[in-house]
PDB file of C-alpha atoms in Angstrom:
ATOM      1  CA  UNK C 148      -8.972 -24.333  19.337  1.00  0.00           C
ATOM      2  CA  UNK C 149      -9.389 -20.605  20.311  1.00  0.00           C
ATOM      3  CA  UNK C 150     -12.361 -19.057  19.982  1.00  0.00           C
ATOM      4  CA  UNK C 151     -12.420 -15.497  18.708  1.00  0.00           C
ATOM      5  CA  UNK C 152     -16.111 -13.291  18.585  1.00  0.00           C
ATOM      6  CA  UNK C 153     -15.936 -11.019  15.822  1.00  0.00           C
ATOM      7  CA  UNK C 154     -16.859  -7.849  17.957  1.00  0.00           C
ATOM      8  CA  UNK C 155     -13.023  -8.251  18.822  1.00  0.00           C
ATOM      9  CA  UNK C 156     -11.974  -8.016  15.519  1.00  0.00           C
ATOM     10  CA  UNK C 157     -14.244  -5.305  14.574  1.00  0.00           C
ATOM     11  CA  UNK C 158     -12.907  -3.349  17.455  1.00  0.00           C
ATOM     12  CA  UNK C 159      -9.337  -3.836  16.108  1.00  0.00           C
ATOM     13  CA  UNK C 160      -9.960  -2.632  12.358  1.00  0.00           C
ATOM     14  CA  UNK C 161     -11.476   0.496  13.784  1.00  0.00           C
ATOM     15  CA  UNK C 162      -8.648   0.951  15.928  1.00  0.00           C
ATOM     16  CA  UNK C 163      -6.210  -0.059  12.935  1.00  0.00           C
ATOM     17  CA  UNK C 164      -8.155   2.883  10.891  1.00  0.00           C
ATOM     18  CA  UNK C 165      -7.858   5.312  13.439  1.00  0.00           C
ATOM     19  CA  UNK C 166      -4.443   4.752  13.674  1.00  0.00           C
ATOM     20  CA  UNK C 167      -3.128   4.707  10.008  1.00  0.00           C
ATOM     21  CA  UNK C 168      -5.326   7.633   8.793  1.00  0.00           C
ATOM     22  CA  UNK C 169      -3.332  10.017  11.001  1.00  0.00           C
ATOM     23  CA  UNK C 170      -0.104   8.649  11.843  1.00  0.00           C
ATOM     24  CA  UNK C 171       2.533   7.776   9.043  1.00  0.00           C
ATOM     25  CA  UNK C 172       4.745   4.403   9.599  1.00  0.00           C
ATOM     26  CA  UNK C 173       7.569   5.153  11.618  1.00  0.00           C
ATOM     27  CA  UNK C 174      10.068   3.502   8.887  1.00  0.00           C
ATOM     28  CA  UNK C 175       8.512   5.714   6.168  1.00  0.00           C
ATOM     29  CA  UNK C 176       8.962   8.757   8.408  1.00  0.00           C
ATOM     30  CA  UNK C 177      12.356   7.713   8.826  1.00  0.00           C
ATOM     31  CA  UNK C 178      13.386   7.080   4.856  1.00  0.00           C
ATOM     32  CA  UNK C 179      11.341  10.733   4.231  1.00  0.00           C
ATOM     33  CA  UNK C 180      13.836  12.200   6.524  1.00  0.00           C
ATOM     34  CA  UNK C 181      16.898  10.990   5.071  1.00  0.00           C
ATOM     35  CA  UNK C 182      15.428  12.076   1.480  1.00  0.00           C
ATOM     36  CA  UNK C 183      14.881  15.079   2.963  1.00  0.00           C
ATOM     37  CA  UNK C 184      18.388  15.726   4.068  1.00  0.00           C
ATOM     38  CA  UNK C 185      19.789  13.780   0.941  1.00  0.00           C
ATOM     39  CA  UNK C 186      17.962  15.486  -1.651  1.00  0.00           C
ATOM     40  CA  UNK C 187      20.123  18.563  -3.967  1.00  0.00           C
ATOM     41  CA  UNK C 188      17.186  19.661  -5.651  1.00  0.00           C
ATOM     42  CA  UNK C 189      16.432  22.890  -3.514  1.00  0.00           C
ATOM     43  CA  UNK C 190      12.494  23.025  -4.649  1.00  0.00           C
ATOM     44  CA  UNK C 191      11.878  19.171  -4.101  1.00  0.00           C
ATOM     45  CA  UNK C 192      13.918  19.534  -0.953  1.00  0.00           C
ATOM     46  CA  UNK C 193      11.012  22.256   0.158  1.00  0.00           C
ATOM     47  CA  UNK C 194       8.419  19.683  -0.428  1.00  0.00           C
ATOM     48  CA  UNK C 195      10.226  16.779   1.261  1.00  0.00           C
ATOM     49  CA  UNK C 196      10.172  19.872   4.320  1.00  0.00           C
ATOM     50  CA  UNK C 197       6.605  20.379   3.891  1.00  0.00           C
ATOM     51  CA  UNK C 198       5.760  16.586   3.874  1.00  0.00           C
ATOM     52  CA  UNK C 199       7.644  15.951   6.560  1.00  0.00           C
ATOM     53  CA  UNK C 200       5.831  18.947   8.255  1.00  0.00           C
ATOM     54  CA  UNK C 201       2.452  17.997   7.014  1.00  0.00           C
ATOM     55  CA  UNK C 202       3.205  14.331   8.889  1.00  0.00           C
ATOM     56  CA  UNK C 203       4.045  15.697  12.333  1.00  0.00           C
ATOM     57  CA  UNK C 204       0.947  18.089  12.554  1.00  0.00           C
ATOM     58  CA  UNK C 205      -1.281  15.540  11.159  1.00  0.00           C
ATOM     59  CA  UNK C 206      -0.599  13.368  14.318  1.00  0.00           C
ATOM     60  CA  UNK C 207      -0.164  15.927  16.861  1.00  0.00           C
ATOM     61  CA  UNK C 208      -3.936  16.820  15.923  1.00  0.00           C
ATOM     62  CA  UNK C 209      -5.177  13.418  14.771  1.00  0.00           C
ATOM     63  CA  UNK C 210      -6.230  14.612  11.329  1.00  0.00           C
ATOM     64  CA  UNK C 211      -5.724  12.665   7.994  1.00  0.00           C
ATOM     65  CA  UNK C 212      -2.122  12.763   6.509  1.00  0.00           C
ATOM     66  CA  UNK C 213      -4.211  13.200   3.265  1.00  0.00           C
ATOM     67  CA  UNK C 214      -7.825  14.167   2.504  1.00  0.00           C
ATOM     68  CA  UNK C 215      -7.853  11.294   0.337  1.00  0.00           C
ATOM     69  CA  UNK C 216      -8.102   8.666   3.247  1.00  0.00           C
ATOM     70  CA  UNK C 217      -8.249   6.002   0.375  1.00  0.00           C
ATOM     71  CA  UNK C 218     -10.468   2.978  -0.240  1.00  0.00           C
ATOM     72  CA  UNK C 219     -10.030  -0.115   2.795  1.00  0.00           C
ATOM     73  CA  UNK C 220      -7.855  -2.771   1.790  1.00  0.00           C
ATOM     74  CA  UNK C 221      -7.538  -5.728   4.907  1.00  0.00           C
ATOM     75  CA  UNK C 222      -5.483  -8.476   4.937  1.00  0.00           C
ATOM     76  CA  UNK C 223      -6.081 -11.448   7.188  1.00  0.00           C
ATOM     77  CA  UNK C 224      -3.925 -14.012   7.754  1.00  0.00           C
ATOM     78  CA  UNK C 225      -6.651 -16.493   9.963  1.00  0.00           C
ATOM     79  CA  UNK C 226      -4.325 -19.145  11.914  1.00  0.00           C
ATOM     80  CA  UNK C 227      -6.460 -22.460  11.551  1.00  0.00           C
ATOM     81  CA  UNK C 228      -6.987 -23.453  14.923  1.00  0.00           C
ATOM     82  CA  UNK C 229      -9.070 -20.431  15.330  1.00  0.00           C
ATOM     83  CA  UNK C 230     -13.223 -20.271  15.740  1.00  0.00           C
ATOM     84  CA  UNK C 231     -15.179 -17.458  14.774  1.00  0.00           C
ATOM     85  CA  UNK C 232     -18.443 -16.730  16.941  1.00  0.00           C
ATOM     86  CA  UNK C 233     -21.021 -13.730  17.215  1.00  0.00           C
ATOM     87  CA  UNK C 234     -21.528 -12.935  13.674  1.00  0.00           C
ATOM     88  CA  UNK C 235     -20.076 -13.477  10.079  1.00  0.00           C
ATOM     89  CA  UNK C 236     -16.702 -12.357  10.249  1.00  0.00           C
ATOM     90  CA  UNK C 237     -17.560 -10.009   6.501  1.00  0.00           C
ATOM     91  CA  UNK C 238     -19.601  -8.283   7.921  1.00  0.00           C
ATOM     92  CA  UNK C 239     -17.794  -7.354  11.226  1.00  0.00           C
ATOM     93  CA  UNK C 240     -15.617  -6.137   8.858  1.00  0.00           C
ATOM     94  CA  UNK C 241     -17.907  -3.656   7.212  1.00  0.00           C
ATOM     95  CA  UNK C 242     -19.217  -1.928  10.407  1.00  0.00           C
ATOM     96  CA  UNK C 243     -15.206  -1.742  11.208  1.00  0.00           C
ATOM     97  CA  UNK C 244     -14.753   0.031   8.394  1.00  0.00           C
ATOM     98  CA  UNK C 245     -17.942   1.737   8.770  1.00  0.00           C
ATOM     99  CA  UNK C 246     -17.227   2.945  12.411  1.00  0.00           C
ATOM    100  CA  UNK C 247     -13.285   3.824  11.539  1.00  0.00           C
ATOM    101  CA  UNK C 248     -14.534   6.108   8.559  1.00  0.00           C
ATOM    102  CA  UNK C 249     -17.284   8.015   9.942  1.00  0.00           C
ATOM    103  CA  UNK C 250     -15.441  11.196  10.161  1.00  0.00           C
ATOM    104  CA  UNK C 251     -12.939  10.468   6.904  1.00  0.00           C
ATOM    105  CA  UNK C 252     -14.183  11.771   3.569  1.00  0.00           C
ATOM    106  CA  UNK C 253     -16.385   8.766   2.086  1.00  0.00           C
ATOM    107  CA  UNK C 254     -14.930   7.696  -1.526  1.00  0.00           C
ATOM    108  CA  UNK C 255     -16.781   4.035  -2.489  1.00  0.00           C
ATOM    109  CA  UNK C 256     -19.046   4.034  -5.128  1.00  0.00           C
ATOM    110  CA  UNK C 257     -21.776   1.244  -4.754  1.00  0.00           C
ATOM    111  CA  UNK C 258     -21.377   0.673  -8.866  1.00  0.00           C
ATOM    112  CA  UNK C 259     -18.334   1.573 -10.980  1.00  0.00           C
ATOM    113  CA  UNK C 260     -20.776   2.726 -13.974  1.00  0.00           C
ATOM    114  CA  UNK C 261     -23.999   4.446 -11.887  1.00  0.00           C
ATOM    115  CA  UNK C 262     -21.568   5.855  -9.390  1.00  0.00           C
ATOM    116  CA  UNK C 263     -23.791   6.531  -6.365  1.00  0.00           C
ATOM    117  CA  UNK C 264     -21.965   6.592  -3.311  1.00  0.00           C
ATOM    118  CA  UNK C 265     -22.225   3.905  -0.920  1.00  0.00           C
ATOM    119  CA  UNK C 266     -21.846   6.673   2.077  1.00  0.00           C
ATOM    120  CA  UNK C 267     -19.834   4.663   4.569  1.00  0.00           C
ATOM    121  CA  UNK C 268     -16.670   3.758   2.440  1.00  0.00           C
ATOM    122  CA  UNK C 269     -17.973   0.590   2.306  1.00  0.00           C
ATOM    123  CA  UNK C 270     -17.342  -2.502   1.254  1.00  0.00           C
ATOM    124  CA  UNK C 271     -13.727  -3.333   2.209  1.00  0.00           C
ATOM    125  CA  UNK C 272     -11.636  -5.080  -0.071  1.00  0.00           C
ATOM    126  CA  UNK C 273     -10.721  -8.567   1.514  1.00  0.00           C
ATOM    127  CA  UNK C 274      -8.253 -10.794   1.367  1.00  0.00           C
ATOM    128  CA  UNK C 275      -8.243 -14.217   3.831  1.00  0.00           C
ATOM    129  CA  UNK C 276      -5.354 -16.553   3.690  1.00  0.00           C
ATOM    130  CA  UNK C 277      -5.018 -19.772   6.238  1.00  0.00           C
ATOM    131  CA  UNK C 278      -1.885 -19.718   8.140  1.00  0.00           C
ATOM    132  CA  UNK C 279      -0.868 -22.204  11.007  1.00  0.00           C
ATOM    133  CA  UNK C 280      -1.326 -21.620  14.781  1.00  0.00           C
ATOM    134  CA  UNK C 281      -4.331 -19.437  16.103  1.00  0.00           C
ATOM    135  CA  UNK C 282      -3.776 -16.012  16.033  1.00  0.00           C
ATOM    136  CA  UNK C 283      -5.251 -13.566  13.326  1.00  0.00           C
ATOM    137  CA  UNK C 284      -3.009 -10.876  12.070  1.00  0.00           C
ATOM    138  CA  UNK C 285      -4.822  -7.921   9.811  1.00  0.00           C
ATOM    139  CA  UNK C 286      -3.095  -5.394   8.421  1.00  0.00           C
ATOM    140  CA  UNK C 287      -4.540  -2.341   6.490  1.00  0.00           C
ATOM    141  CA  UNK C 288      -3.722  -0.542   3.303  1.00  0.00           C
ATOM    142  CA  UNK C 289      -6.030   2.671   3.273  1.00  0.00           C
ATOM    143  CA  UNK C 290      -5.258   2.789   0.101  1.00  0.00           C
ATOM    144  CA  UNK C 291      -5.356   6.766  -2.373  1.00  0.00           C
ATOM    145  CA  UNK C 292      -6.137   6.559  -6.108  1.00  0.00           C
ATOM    146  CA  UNK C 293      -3.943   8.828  -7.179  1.00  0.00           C
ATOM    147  CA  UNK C 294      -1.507   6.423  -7.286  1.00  0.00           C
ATOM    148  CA  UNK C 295      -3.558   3.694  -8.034  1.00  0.00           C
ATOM    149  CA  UNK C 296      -4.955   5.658 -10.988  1.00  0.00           C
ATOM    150  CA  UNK C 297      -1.102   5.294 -12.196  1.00  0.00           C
ATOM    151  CA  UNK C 298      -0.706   1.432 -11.509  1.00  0.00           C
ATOM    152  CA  UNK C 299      -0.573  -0.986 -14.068  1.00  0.00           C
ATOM    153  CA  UNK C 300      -0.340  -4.791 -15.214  1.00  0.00           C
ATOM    154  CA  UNK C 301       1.631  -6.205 -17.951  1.00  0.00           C
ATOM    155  CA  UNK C 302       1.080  -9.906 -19.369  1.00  0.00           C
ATOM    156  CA  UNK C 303       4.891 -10.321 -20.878  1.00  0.00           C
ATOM    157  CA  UNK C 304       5.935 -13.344 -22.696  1.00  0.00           C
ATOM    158  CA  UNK C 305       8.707 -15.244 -21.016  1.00  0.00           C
ATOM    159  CA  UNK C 306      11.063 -13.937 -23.296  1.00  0.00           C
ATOM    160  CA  UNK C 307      10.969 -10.753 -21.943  1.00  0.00           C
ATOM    161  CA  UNK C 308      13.005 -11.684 -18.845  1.00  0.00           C
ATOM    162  CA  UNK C 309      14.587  -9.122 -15.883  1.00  0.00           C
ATOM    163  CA  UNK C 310      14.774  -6.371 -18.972  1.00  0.00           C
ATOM    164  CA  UNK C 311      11.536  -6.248 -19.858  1.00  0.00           C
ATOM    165  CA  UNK C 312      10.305  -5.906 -16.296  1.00  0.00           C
ATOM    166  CA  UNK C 313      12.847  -3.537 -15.699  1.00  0.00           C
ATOM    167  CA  UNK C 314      11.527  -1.431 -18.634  1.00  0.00           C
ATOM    168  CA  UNK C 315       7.958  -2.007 -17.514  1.00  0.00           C
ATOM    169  CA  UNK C 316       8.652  -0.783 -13.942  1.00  0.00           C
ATOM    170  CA  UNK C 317      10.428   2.274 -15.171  1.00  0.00           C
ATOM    171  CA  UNK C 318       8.168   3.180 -18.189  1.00  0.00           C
ATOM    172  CA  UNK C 319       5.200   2.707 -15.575  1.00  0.00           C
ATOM    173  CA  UNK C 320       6.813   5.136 -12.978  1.00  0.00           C
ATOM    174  CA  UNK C 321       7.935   7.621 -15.376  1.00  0.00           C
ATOM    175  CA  UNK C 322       4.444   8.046 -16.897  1.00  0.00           C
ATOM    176  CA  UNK C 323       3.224   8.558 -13.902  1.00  0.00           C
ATOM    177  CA  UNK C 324       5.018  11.922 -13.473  1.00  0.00           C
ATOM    178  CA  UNK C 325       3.598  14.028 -10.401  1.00  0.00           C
ATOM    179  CA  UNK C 326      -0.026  12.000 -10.439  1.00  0.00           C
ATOM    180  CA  UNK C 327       0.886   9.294  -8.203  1.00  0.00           C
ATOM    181  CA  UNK C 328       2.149  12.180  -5.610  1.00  0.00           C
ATOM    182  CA  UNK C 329       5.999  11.142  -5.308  1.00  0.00           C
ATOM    183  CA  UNK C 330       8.379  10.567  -3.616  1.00  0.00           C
ATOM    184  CA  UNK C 331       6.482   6.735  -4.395  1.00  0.00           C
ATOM    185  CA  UNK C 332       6.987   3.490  -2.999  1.00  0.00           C
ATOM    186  CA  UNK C 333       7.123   0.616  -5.914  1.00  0.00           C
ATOM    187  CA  UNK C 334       5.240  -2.704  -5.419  1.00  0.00           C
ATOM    188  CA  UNK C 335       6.072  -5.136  -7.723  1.00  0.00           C
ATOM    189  CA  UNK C 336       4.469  -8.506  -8.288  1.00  0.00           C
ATOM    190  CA  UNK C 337       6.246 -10.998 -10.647  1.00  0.00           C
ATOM    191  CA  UNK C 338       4.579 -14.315 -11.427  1.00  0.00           C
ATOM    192  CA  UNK C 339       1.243 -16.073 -10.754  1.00  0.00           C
ATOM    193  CA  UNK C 340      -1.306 -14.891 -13.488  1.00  0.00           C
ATOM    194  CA  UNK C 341      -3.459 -12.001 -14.254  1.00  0.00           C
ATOM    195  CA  UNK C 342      -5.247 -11.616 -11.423  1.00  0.00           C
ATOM    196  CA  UNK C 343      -2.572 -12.970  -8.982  1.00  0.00           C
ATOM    197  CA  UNK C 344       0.219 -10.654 -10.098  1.00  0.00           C
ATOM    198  CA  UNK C 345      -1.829  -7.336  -8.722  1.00  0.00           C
ATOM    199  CA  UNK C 346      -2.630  -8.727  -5.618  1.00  0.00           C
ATOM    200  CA  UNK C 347       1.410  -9.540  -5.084  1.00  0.00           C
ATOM    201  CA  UNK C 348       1.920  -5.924  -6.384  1.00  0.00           C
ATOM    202  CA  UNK C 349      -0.325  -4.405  -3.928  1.00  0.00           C
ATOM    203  CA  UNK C 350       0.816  -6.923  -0.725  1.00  0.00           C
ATOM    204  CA  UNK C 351       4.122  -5.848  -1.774  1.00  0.00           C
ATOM    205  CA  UNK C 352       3.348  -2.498  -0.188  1.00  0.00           C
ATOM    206  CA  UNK C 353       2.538  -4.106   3.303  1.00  0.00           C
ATOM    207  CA  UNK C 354       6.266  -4.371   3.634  1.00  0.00           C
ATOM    208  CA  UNK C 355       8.060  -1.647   6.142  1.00  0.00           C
ATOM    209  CA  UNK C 356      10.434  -0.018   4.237  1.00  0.00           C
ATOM    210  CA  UNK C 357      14.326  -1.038   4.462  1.00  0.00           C
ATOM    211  CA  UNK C 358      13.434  -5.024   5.600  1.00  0.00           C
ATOM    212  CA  UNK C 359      15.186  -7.413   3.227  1.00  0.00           C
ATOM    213  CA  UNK C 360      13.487  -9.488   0.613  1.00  0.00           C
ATOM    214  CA  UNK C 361      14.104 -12.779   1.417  1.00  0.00           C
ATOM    215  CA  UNK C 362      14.782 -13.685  -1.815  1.00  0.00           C
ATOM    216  CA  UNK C 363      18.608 -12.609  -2.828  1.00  0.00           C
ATOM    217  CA  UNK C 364      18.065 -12.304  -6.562  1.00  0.00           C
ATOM    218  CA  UNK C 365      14.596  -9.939  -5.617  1.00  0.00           C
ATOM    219  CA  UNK C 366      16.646  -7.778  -3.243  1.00  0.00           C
ATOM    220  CA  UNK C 367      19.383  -7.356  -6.071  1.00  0.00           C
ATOM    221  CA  UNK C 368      16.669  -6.058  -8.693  1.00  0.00           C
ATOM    222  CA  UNK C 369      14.567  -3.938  -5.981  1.00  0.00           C
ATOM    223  CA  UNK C 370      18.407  -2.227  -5.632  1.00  0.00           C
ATOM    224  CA  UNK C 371      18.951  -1.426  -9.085  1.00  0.00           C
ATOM    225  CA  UNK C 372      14.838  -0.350  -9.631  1.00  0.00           C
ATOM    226  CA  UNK C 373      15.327   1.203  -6.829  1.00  0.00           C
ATOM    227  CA  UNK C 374      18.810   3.481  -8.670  1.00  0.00           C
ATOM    228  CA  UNK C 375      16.820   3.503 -11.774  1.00  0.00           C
ATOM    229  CA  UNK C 376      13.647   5.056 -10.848  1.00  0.00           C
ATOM    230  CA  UNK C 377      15.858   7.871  -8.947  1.00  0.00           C
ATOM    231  CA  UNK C 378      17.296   9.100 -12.196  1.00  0.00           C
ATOM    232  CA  UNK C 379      14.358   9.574 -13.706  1.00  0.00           C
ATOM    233  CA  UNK C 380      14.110  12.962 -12.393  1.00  0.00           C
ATOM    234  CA  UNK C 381      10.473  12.898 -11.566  1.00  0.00           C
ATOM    235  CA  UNK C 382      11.335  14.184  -7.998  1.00  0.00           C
ATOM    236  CA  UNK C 383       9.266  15.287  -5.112  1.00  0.00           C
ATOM    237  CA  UNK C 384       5.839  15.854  -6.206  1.00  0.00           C
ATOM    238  CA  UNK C 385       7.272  15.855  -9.833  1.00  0.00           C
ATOM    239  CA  UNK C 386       9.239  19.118  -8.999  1.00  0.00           C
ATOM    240  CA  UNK C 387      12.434  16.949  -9.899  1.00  0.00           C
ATOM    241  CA  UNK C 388      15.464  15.474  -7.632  1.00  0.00           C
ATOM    242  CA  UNK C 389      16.455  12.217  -6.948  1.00  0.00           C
ATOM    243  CA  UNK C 390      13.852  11.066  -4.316  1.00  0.00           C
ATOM    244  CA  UNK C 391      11.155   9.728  -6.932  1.00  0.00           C
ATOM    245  CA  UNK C 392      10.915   6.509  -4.899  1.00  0.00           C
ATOM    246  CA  UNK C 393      11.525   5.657  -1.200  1.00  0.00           C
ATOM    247  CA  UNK C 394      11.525   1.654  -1.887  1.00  0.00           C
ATOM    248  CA  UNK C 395      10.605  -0.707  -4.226  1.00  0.00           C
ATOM    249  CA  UNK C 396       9.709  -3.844  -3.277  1.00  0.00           C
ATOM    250  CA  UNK C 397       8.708  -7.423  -4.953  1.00  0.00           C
ATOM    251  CA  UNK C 398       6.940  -9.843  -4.615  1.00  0.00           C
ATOM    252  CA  UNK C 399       7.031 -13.310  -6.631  1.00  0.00           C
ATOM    253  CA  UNK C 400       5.007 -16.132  -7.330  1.00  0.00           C
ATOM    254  CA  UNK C 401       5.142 -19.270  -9.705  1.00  0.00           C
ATOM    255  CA  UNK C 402       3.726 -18.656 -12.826  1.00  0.00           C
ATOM    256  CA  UNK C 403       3.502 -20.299 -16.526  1.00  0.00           C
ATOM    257  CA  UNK C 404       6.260 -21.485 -18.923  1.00  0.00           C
ATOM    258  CA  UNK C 405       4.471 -19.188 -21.135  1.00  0.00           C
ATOM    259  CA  UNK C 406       4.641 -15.681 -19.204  1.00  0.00           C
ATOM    260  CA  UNK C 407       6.026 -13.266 -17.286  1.00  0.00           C
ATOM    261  CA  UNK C 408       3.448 -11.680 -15.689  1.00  0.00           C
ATOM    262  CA  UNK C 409       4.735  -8.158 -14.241  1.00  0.00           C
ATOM    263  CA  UNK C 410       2.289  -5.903 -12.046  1.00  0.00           C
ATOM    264  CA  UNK C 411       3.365  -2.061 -10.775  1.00  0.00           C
ATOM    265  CA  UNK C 412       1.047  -0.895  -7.659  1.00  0.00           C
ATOM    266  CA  UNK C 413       2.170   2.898  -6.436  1.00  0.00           C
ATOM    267  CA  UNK C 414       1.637   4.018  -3.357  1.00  0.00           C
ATOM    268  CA  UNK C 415       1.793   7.702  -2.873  1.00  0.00           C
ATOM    269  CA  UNK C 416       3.717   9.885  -0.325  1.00  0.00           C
ATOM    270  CA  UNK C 417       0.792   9.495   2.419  1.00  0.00           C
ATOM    271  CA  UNK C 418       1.319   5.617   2.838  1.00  0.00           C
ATOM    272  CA  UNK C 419      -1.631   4.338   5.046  1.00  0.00           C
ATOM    273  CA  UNK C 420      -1.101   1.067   6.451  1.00  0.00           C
ATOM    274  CA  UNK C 421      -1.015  -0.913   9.927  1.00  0.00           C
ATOM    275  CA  UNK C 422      -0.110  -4.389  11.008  1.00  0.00           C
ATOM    276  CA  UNK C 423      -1.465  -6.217  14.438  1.00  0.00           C
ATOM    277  CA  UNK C 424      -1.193  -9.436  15.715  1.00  0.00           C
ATOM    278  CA  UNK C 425      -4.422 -10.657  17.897  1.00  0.00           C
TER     279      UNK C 425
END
């Protein structure tokens, strides 16, 4: 058994953070350069320049890629050989969160109807699974509402089959126009049930963009999303041009014989997210 203290992993979210809130994912960075020399549309083009831009100043002077630095979402896959000592692992958590945001803009309200406003970005949003072994990986979605304002969850009937989430996806990314700050990356979770499918939307977006799903039929339909959503014309911060969305990814689950549950998570053109290993 290894024994972790939870200092250690409050030290690591901070880092995590730190790290995410001004520095972009190098495989984003990389499919934002290629839109950028890809893209005809001279105006969506100049933002594609300016976010580009906006990316390599933000880290040279460790400032946040956005001032929306987004609401904590950590993921934490717990091997189960491992032993948690010097404190409940939740709240470790909080102070991380606490410590890594105390000079980001605070955006947690302590009540979603009285709106008062918690003043450290906390709580978190957590997620534990148990995985074999006994290392802990966490990775981070600092996650903007602007695009989360645009996501959205769809309880099909089974009926509906690859078409209707096809249509969903597209109607979903289309009314989201310019809100959801495009060029977007696509999560898409398929399956489970109503609560399930959003959480495989949203882990969808963990994924570094261009690695394979590992599921042939998935990577076939993230392909032609993919195609779709870039005729769509939505463009570069809805200035048009065919760069509405970097990726899309899916994620599935097993669900019902009744439904097709289909859930569309955006992330925006500031994607804030880090992996480690511990």
């Amino acid at each position: 058994m290894r024994v972790i203290d939870v200092s250690e992993i409050r030290s690591v979210v901070t880092k995590l953070i730190s790290r995410a809130a001004f520095t972009l994912p190098e495989d984003y960075l990389q499919a934002l350069r290629n839109a950028q020399q890809n893209e005809s549309n001279f105006i969506g083009r100049s933002v594609l320049d300016m976010l580009v831009e906006n990316a390599q100043y933000a880290e040279a002077e460790s400032i946040p890629t956005c001032q929306d630095t987004g609401m904590a979402i950590i993921y934490l896959e717990i091997g189960q050989d491992v032993h948690f000592t010097g404190g409940l692992l939740a709240e470790s958590l909080d102070d991380a969160v606490r410590d890594g945001y105390r000079d980001l803009r605070k955006s947690v309200v302590d009540d979603p109807l009285l709106r008062q406003n918690t003043g450290d970005n906390t709580p978190p949003i957590l997620h534990y699974s148990i995985v074999p072994g006994e290392n802990v990986t966490i990775s981070l979605l600092m996650k903007g509402f602007g695009a989360e304002l645009m996501s959205r969850l769809r309880m099909l009937p089974a009926a509906a089959g690859v078409e209707g989430v096809k249509e969903f996806v597209l109607e979903t990314v289309e009314h989201a126009g310019p809100n959801a700050c495009p060029p977007v990356i696509v999560g898409v979770g398929l399956g489970s049930t109503f609560d399930g499918v959003a959480e495989l939307a949203k882990k969808a977006l963990l994924r570094p963009l261009g690695a394979s799903n590992p599921k042939t039929h998935l990577e076939q339909l993230e392909r032609e999303l993919l195609e779709a959503v870039n005729t769509l014309d939505v463009g570069p911060q809805g200035f048009g041009g065919q760069f509405t969305a970097l990726a899309v990814h899916v994620n599935s689950m097993p669900t019902h014989i009744a439904a097709l549950p289909v859930a569309v998570n955006l992330n925006c053109s500031a994607p804030r997210r880090a992996t480690v290993t511990i």
